Amino acid sequence: MINRLLNRISPFRSVRARFSAVMGGTGIVLGLALTMFMEWHLEDGLRSSAREALNAVADEIAHELNEDMNNRQREMALMADMIAGRNAIDVDSVRKSMDELHAREPTYAWIGLADARGQVIAASGGLLQGADVSLRPWFAAGLRGGFVGDPHDAVLLARYLAPRPDGEPLRFLDVAAPLLDPRGITRGVLAGHLHWDWVQKVVSDTVTKRRKKNTIEVLIANRKGEWLLSSNRLKKLPSASLRAMESDTAYLVATQKVVASVPADGLGWTVVVREGIDTAHAPIYQLRKLMLTTTALLAALFALLSWLVAGRVVRPIVELADAARGHARNAIQRPEPLRRKAVDETLVLGAAMDQLAHHDRLTGLLNRSELLARLQDAIGHARERHSFGALLLANLDNFTVLNNTRGHEVGDQLLVAVADRLRQLEGAGAVLARIGGDEFLVLLQGLGHSTGLAQGRAAAMATTALSQFDAPFLLDDGACMAQASIGVAMVGDHAASADEVLQGAELAMLEAKKRGKAQVAIFDQSMREALHERVQFEQDLRAAIPGQLVVFYQPQVRLPSNLQGAELLVRWNHPVQGMVSPARFIPLAEETGLVLPIGRWVLETACRTLCEWAAHPKRNHLVLAVNVSAREFSDPGYLQSVRSVLDATGANPHRLKLELTESVLATDVDKVVDKMQALKALGISFSLDDFGTGFSSLSYLQRMPLDQLKIDQSFVREIATNPNDASIVRAVVALGQGLGLQVIAEGVETVEQRDLLARHGCARCQGYLYGRPAPLQEFEAAIDQPWER
């Protein structure tokens, strides 16, 4: 009985046993080999995964900190540019903007604006207003440019803000930006104090999002390697240096630099994420135990299965071979669905990467590079087929205003909504793209073989695109109306490149905006020529100051025939174009800032003329009027400039009159009045030019130290035929008399106009009836002539 049993189970006496032993042993060896191979690969992957996980945390924290700090610094820079762009700083308006930003972005603990001397003139919540911050590091650095500093304990703000619940001192991180006037002179510094807890929150949120268990420690070091922060507030900051921590073999360490754009040499922070090596490699140890346990179980199971099947396998060798081949085939075919699924996922990932590379992230439309590539292909196809296409560039009108008033999130919602509307054009074969900001491109092909037909179809498509803006856009915070200006550039069988076609569409879009916005303009060569002409015209104007400028004088008369003085009118005697109208070059001078040297030259000319007339009995009583633009009057150095001209020439300021337009009131009225009072104290008089065409109010007129109101010529021109104009003239005269101001009418060309003005009570006139603008010698020659008209 015993021998029989041994014969059955012994691997040397029983074929079944031997087969089972061989199969079981083979299974164990293969299982162990496979286990070791898989463990080696998996351990290597897990180690890499652990390090990559730490690197990902460090990278995300550094990225979030960098993005947030750059955003805060950009907010300071944008607000500083907006404040500096104004002619005068409206403290209440600035503080309101600060409070709104403070409420919208809780990261800010305080936002303040200090003047060039370091005195806080506006601040969120009014905190520290009037305080001297000239010794604060952010102020000194902000005077030199954009600034982002290391954290520090609260100093001036400590007594105004509630203490931390844990008793720790308040800590802030400072961002600052200078206020630069048009000449690049620093007028002050705008700064924001960020709660240091914001950094702790970024770290905590990232760790929570990345790991279910908080087994890692995050630290931040400054440029010197000093520790600024630890994610574990219950522990003190480590005493080990940054370099020593990076080389500590007891931890798995990942570091990442915070590469901020401001300051210029970088912030110098290093994010350190570390985890105990045992904790980081715990999945490896668990995997090893699992693999060994699984291998033992599988080997035992394999041996048992071998024993069970051996009875059938060894009896018929053929059946064993067939079964083995079938098993092999099944083993080979079984993973196929997984491999097919993996291929499908790869295709999905490939499609996602293609989407990011060729499409706009926000709207899903094609991006700039992809559109330009397709445009280049379209140019080639059009050249080969001698057909035409078109490129439409749609730019949203006043989109910046929407972003600034309702926020960038609403702006993004509008861009997505506009993209959805424009997708309706795809049904007509259009290819859509967003090339950044608020600009959309529409590429059309196959518009025909003639230029006229293709332009007509392109214009019709542009009109269809404009119609998509007729209905309001429904956004999260309410409905929003939007409009766009569209420029069209044709794509034909010429040698234009994609960049040239795009430039043509941009020039056409700018032309559409000039026409009043919500318009369509088709590019032609004259637009590029006009751009070149404008650049040349600006260069000519810069070279013309003051050698080519001349001053004409137009008489101002007190009825019936008493010459009171003249208004100085600047003209440009271009060496090629001849006498250039002020309507052409004054707007350009305003836009480029050249109006400042032009205005000073005209003022100097007037003062020199007054000095020459001072000794002449028939001229020493005359008053010369000089026009002053809003940009010129708002210049911080204008008051000193007038004083220096008067001192240098010795002119009598009581014979000088400055004519201001109502546009000066668009700036800080208080500062305008203060500057007028200072000039008034010198003896200079003021006239409000083009009265009735702007936005002045009676309250402003009461405060401004005016001497005269000037009725705009648009009301004088039809005073005899238009009752409304006559009523306006009577109202202006009555208003002037009520305020004790002189009233003068410009543009008087006929006796009938003069008589009606006199009948309405206007005793002073200026216009062609009394003389056209003339050079000084002609005007002086006419002074001795009778002025009866």
mmCIF file of N, CA, C and O in Angstrom, residues 518-569:
data_model
loop_
_atom_site.group_PDB
_atom_site.id
_atom_site.type_symbol
_atom_site.label_atom_id
_atom_site.label_comp_id
_atom_site.label_asym_id
_atom_site.label_seq_id
_atom_site.Cartn_x
_atom_site.Cartn_y
_atom_site.Cartn_z
ATOM 1 N N ALA A 518 -17.767 98.959 -35.940
ATOM 2 C CA ALA A 518 -18.861 98.118 -36.450
ATOM 3 C C ALA A 518 -18.983 98.274 -37.963
ATOM 4 O O ALA A 518 -20.072 98.294 -38.515
ATOM 5 N N GLN A 519 -17.838 98.416 -38.626
ATOM 6 C CA GLN A 519 -17.794 98.621 -40.064
ATOM 7 C C GLN A 519 -16.942 97.528 -40.710
ATOM 8 O O GLN A 519 -16.232 96.784 -40.040
ATOM 9 N N VAL A 520 -17.022 97.469 -42.057
ATOM 10 C CA VAL A 520 -16.212 96.546 -42.848
ATOM 11 C C VAL A 520 -15.374 97.364 -43.808
ATOM 12 O O VAL A 520 -15.891 98.283 -44.460
ATOM 13 N N ALA A 521 -14.102 97.079 -43.888
ATOM 14 C CA ALA A 521 -13.217 97.753 -44.835
ATOM 15 C C ALA A 521 -12.401 96.693 -45.563
ATOM 16 O O ALA A 521 -11.938 95.727 -44.960
ATOM 17 N N ILE A 522 -12.245 96.871 -46.881
ATOM 18 C CA ILE A 522 -11.466 95.951 -47.710
ATOM 19 C C ILE A 522 -10.120 96.589 -48.003
ATOM 20 O O ILE A 522 -10.043 97.756 -48.399
ATOM 21 N N PHE A 523 -9.071 95.830 -47.775
ATOM 22 C CA PHE A 523 -7.717 96.360 -47.931
ATOM 23 C C PHE A 523 -7.438 96.703 -49.385
ATOM 24 O O PHE A 523 -7.808 95.978 -50.315
ATOM 25 N N ASP A 524 -6.804 97.842 -49.567
ATOM 26 C CA ASP A 524 -6.195 98.177 -50.848
ATOM 27 C C ASP A 524 -4.834 98.797 -50.575
ATOM 28 O O ASP A 524 -4.504 99.154 -49.440
ATOM 29 N N GLN A 525 -4.041 98.915 -51.600
ATOM 30 C CA GLN A 525 -2.661 99.357 -51.434
ATOM 31 C C GLN A 525 -2.568 100.750 -50.833
ATOM 32 O O GLN A 525 -1.580 101.093 -50.178
ATOM 33 N N SER A 526 -3.628 101.549 -51.021
ATOM 34 C CA SER A 526 -3.597 102.915 -50.495
ATOM 35 C C SER A 526 -3.513 102.911 -48.964
ATOM 36 O O SER A 526 -2.993 103.864 -48.366
ATOM 37 N N MET A 527 -4.032 101.868 -48.310
ATOM 38 C CA MET A 527 -3.963 101.814 -46.850
ATOM 39 C C MET A 527 -2.514 101.661 -46.391
ATOM 40 O O MET A 527 -2.094 102.316 -45.436
ATOM 41 N N ARG A 528 -1.761 100.786 -47.081
ATOM 42 C CA ARG A 528 -0.355 100.643 -46.710
ATOM 43 C C ARG A 528 0.407 101.925 -47.035
ATOM 44 O O ARG A 528 1.277 102.356 -46.269
ATOM 45 N N GLU A 529 0.051 102.536 -48.157
ATOM 46 C CA GLU A 529 0.702 103.798 -48.498
ATOM 47 C C GLU A 529 0.347 104.878 -47.488
ATOM 48 O O GLU A 529 1.189 105.706 -47.119
ATOM 49 N N ALA A 530 -0.929 104.859 -47.023
ATOM 50 C CA ALA A 530 -1.335 105.855 -46.026
ATOM 51 C C ALA A 530 -0.574 105.665 -44.725
ATOM 52 O O ALA A 530 -0.212 106.637 -44.047
ATOM 53 N N LEU A 531 -0.310 104.400 -44.367
ATOM 54 C CA LEU A 531 0.468 104.141 -43.159
ATOM 55 C C LEU A 531 1.874 104.696 -43.308
ATOM 56 O O LEU A 531 2.406 105.349 -42.400
ATOM 57 N N HIS A 532 2.483 104.425 -44.472
ATOM 58 C CA HIS A 532 3.826 104.958 -44.702
ATOM 59 C C HIS A 532 3.810 106.484 -44.718
ATOM 60 O O HIS A 532 4.730 107.130 -44.200
ATOM 61 N N GLU A 533 2.757 107.052 -45.330
ATOM 62 C CA GLU A 533 2.650 108.513 -45.367
ATOM 63 C C GLU A 533 2.506 109.093 -43.964
ATOM 64 O O GLU A 533 3.081 110.136 -43.652
ATOM 65 N N ARG A 534 1.730 108.417 -43.123
ATOM 66 C CA ARG A 534 1.556 108.933 -41.768
ATOM 67 C C ARG A 534 2.868 108.912 -41.005
ATOM 68 O O ARG A 534 3.197 109.867 -40.283
ATOM 69 N N VAL A 535 3.634 107.815 -41.142
ATOM 70 C CA VAL A 535 4.933 107.736 -40.481
ATOM 71 C C VAL A 535 5.846 108.846 -40.983
ATOM 72 O O VAL A 535 6.524 109.522 -40.206
ATOM 73 N N GLN A 536 5.844 109.058 -42.319
ATOM 74 C CA GLN A 536 6.670 110.120 -42.887
ATOM 75 C C GLN A 536 6.195 111.489 -42.436
ATOM 76 O O GLN A 536 6.994 112.386 -42.148
ATOM 77 N N PHE A 537 4.846 111.650 -42.356
ATOM 78 C CA PHE A 537 4.277 112.927 -41.937
ATOM 79 C C PHE A 537 4.694 113.254 -40.498
ATOM 80 O O PHE A 537 5.018 114.409 -40.177
ATOM 81 N N GLU A 538 4.696 112.224 -39.635
ATOM 82 C CA GLU A 538 5.124 112.450 -38.254
ATOM 83 C C GLU A 538 6.598 112.829 -38.200
ATOM 84 O O GLU A 538 6.993 113.735 -37.448
ATOM 85 N N GLN A 539 7.425 112.158 -39.008
ATOM 86 C CA GLN A 539 8.841 112.507 -39.040
ATOM 87 C C GLN A 539 9.045 113.932 -39.539
ATOM 88 O O GLN A 539 9.879 114.678 -39.006
ATOM 89 N N ASP A 540 8.267 114.323 -40.567
ATOM 90 C CA ASP A 540 8.367 115.689 -41.083
ATOM 91 C C ASP A 540 7.962 116.702 -40.025
ATOM 92 O O ASP A 540 8.581 117.770 -39.909
ATOM 93 N N LEU A 541 6.910 116.378 -39.246
ATOM 94 C CA LEU A 541 6.449 117.316 -38.226
ATOM 95 C C LEU A 541 7.510 117.483 -37.140
ATOM 96 O O LEU A 541 7.733 118.597 -36.649
ATOM 97 N N ARG A 542 8.155 116.386 -36.747
ATOM 98 C CA ARG A 542 9.210 116.503 -35.740
ATOM 99 C C ARG A 542 10.340 117.412 -36.242
ATOM 100 O O ARG A 542 10.896 118.212 -35.480
ATOM 101 N N ALA A 543 10.657 117.276 -37.541
ATOM 102 C CA ALA A 543 11.727 118.095 -38.106
ATOM 103 C C ALA A 543 11.289 119.540 -38.320
ATOM 104 O O ALA A 543 12.122 120.429 -38.472
ATOM 105 N N ALA A 544 9.968 119.785 -38.334
ATOM 106 C CA ALA A 544 9.457 121.123 -38.645
ATOM 107 C C ALA A 544 9.477 122.060 -37.457
ATOM 108 O O ALA A 544 9.288 123.270 -37.619
ATOM 109 N N ILE A 545 9.666 121.517 -36.239
ATOM 110 C CA ILE A 545 9.579 122.343 -35.033
ATOM 111 C C ILE A 545 10.959 122.906 -34.705
ATOM 112 O O ILE A 545 11.894 122.144 -34.467
ATOM 113 N N PRO A 546 11.107 124.269 -34.644
ATOM 114 C CA PRO A 546 10.076 125.250 -35.033
ATOM 115 C C PRO A 546 10.347 125.891 -36.386
ATOM 116 O O PRO A 546 9.657 126.838 -36.771
ATOM 117 N N GLY A 547 11.376 125.392 -37.107
ATOM 118 C CA GLY A 547 11.844 126.111 -38.285
ATOM 119 C C GLY A 547 10.807 126.332 -39.361
ATOM 120 O O GLY A 547 10.817 127.368 -40.038
ATOM 121 N N GLN A 548 9.874 125.365 -39.549
ATOM 122 C CA GLN A 548 8.894 125.493 -40.626
ATOM 123 C C GLN A 548 7.549 126.017 -40.140
ATOM 124 O O GLN A 548 6.625 126.171 -40.940
ATOM 125 N N LEU A 549 7.414 126.257 -38.848
ATOM 126 C CA LEU A 549 6.147 126.736 -38.310
ATOM 127 C C LEU A 549 6.076 128.253 -38.414
ATOM 128 O O LEU A 549 7.074 128.956 -38.243
ATOM 129 N N VAL A 550 4.898 128.750 -38.715
ATOM 130 C CA VAL A 550 4.656 130.194 -38.782
ATOM 131 C C VAL A 550 3.403 130.502 -37.977
ATOM 132 O O VAL A 550 2.543 129.635 -37.777
ATOM 133 N N VAL A 551 3.319 131.743 -37.508
ATOM 134 C CA VAL A 551 2.172 132.182 -36.725
ATOM 135 C C VAL A 551 1.417 133.254 -37.505
ATOM 136 O O VAL A 551 2.016 134.215 -37.995
ATOM 137 N N PHE A 552 0.097 133.070 -37.620
ATOM 138 C CA PHE A 552 -0.788 134.058 -38.214
ATOM 139 C C PHE A 552 -1.597 134.724 -37.107
ATOM 140 O O PHE A 552 -1.858 134.123 -36.067
ATOM 141 N N TYR A 553 -2.021 135.948 -37.359
ATOM 142 C CA TYR A 553 -2.767 136.732 -36.387
ATOM 143 C C TYR A 553 -4.129 137.072 -36.978
ATOM 144 O O TYR A 553 -4.227 137.568 -38.108
ATOM 145 N N GLN A 554 -5.200 136.822 -36.223
ATOM 146 C CA GLN A 554 -6.548 137.179 -36.666
ATOM 147 C C GLN A 554 -7.131 138.160 -35.654
ATOM 148 O O GLN A 554 -7.156 137.891 -34.449
ATOM 149 N N PRO A 555 -7.606 139.316 -36.131
ATOM 150 C CA PRO A 555 -8.048 140.373 -35.214
ATOM 151 C C PRO A 555 -9.281 139.984 -34.411
ATOM 152 O O PRO A 555 -10.137 139.227 -34.871
ATOM 153 N N GLN A 556 -9.342 140.523 -33.192
ATOM 154 C CA GLN A 556 -10.515 140.433 -32.330
ATOM 155 C C GLN A 556 -10.969 141.868 -32.039
ATOM 156 O O GLN A 556 -10.160 142.695 -31.582
ATOM 157 N N VAL A 557 -12.253 142.125 -32.297
ATOM 158 C CA VAL A 557 -12.765 143.502 -32.318
ATOM 159 C C VAL A 557 -13.892 143.652 -31.323
ATOM 160 O O VAL A 557 -14.722 142.749 -31.155
ATOM 161 N N ARG A 558 -13.908 144.808 -30.663
ATOM 162 C CA ARG A 558 -15.052 145.201 -29.831
ATOM 163 C C ARG A 558 -15.926 146.112 -30.658
ATOM 164 O O ARG A 558 -15.442 147.117 -31.224
ATOM 165 N N LEU A 559 -17.200 145.782 -30.789
ATOM 166 C CA LEU A 559 -18.113 146.564 -31.623
ATOM 167 C C LEU A 559 -18.242 147.981 -31.084
ATOM 168 O O LEU A 559 -18.203 148.206 -29.858
ATOM 169 N N PRO A 560 -18.316 148.967 -31.961
ATOM 170 C CA PRO A 560 -18.490 148.755 -33.414
ATOM 171 C C PRO A 560 -17.188 148.547 -34.176
ATOM 172 O O PRO A 560 -17.148 147.828 -35.161
ATOM 173 N N SER A 561 -16.039 149.139 -33.735
ATOM 174 C CA SER A 561 -14.835 149.039 -34.555
ATOM 175 C C SER A 561 -13.568 149.224 -33.737
ATOM 176 O O SER A 561 -12.589 149.781 -34.220
ATOM 177 N N ASN A 562 -13.575 148.759 -32.518
ATOM 178 C CA ASN A 562 -12.431 148.959 -31.641
ATOM 179 C C ASN A 562 -11.598 147.675 -31.606
ATOM 180 O O ASN A 562 -12.026 146.660 -31.072
ATOM 181 N N LEU A 563 -10.390 147.717 -32.184
ATOM 182 C CA LEU A 563 -9.512 146.548 -32.213
ATOM 183 C C LEU A 563 -9.011 146.260 -30.806
ATOM 184 O O LEU A 563 -8.392 147.110 -30.165
ATOM 185 N N GLN A 564 -9.288 145.041 -30.308
ATOM 186 C CA GLN A 564 -8.900 144.647 -28.958
ATOM 187 C C GLN A 564 -7.623 143.818 -28.924
ATOM 188 O O GLN A 564 -6.921 143.798 -27.928
ATOM 189 N N GLY A 565 -7.333 143.139 -30.012
ATOM 190 C CA GLY A 565 -6.166 142.280 -30.041
ATOM 191 C C GLY A 565 -6.270 141.265 -31.161
ATOM 192 O O GLY A 565 -6.921 141.517 -32.188
ATOM 193 N N ALA A 566 -5.644 140.103 -30.984
ATOM 194 C CA ALA A 566 -5.653 139.081 -32.030
ATOM 195 C C ALA A 566 -5.443 137.716 -31.410
ATOM 196 O O ALA A 566 -4.913 137.574 -30.307
ATOM 197 N N GLU A 567 -5.896 136.727 -32.155
ATOM 198 C CA GLU A 567 -5.653 135.335 -31.774
ATOM 199 C C GLU A 567 -4.527 134.791 -32.630
ATOM 200 O O GLU A 567 -4.515 134.967 -33.858
ATOM 201 N N LEU A 568 -3.552 134.120 -32.017
ATOM 202 C CA LEU A 568 -2.436 133.524 -32.737
ATOM 203 C C LEU A 568 -2.837 132.145 -33.235
ATOM 204 O O LEU A 568 -3.308 131.302 -32.454
ATOM 205 N N LEU A 569 -2.639 131.924 -34.526
ATOM 206 C CA LEU A 569 -2.983 130.650 -35.155
ATOM 207 C C LEU A 569 -1.727 130.096 -35.820
ATOM 208 O O LEU A 569 -1.109 130.765 -36.663
#
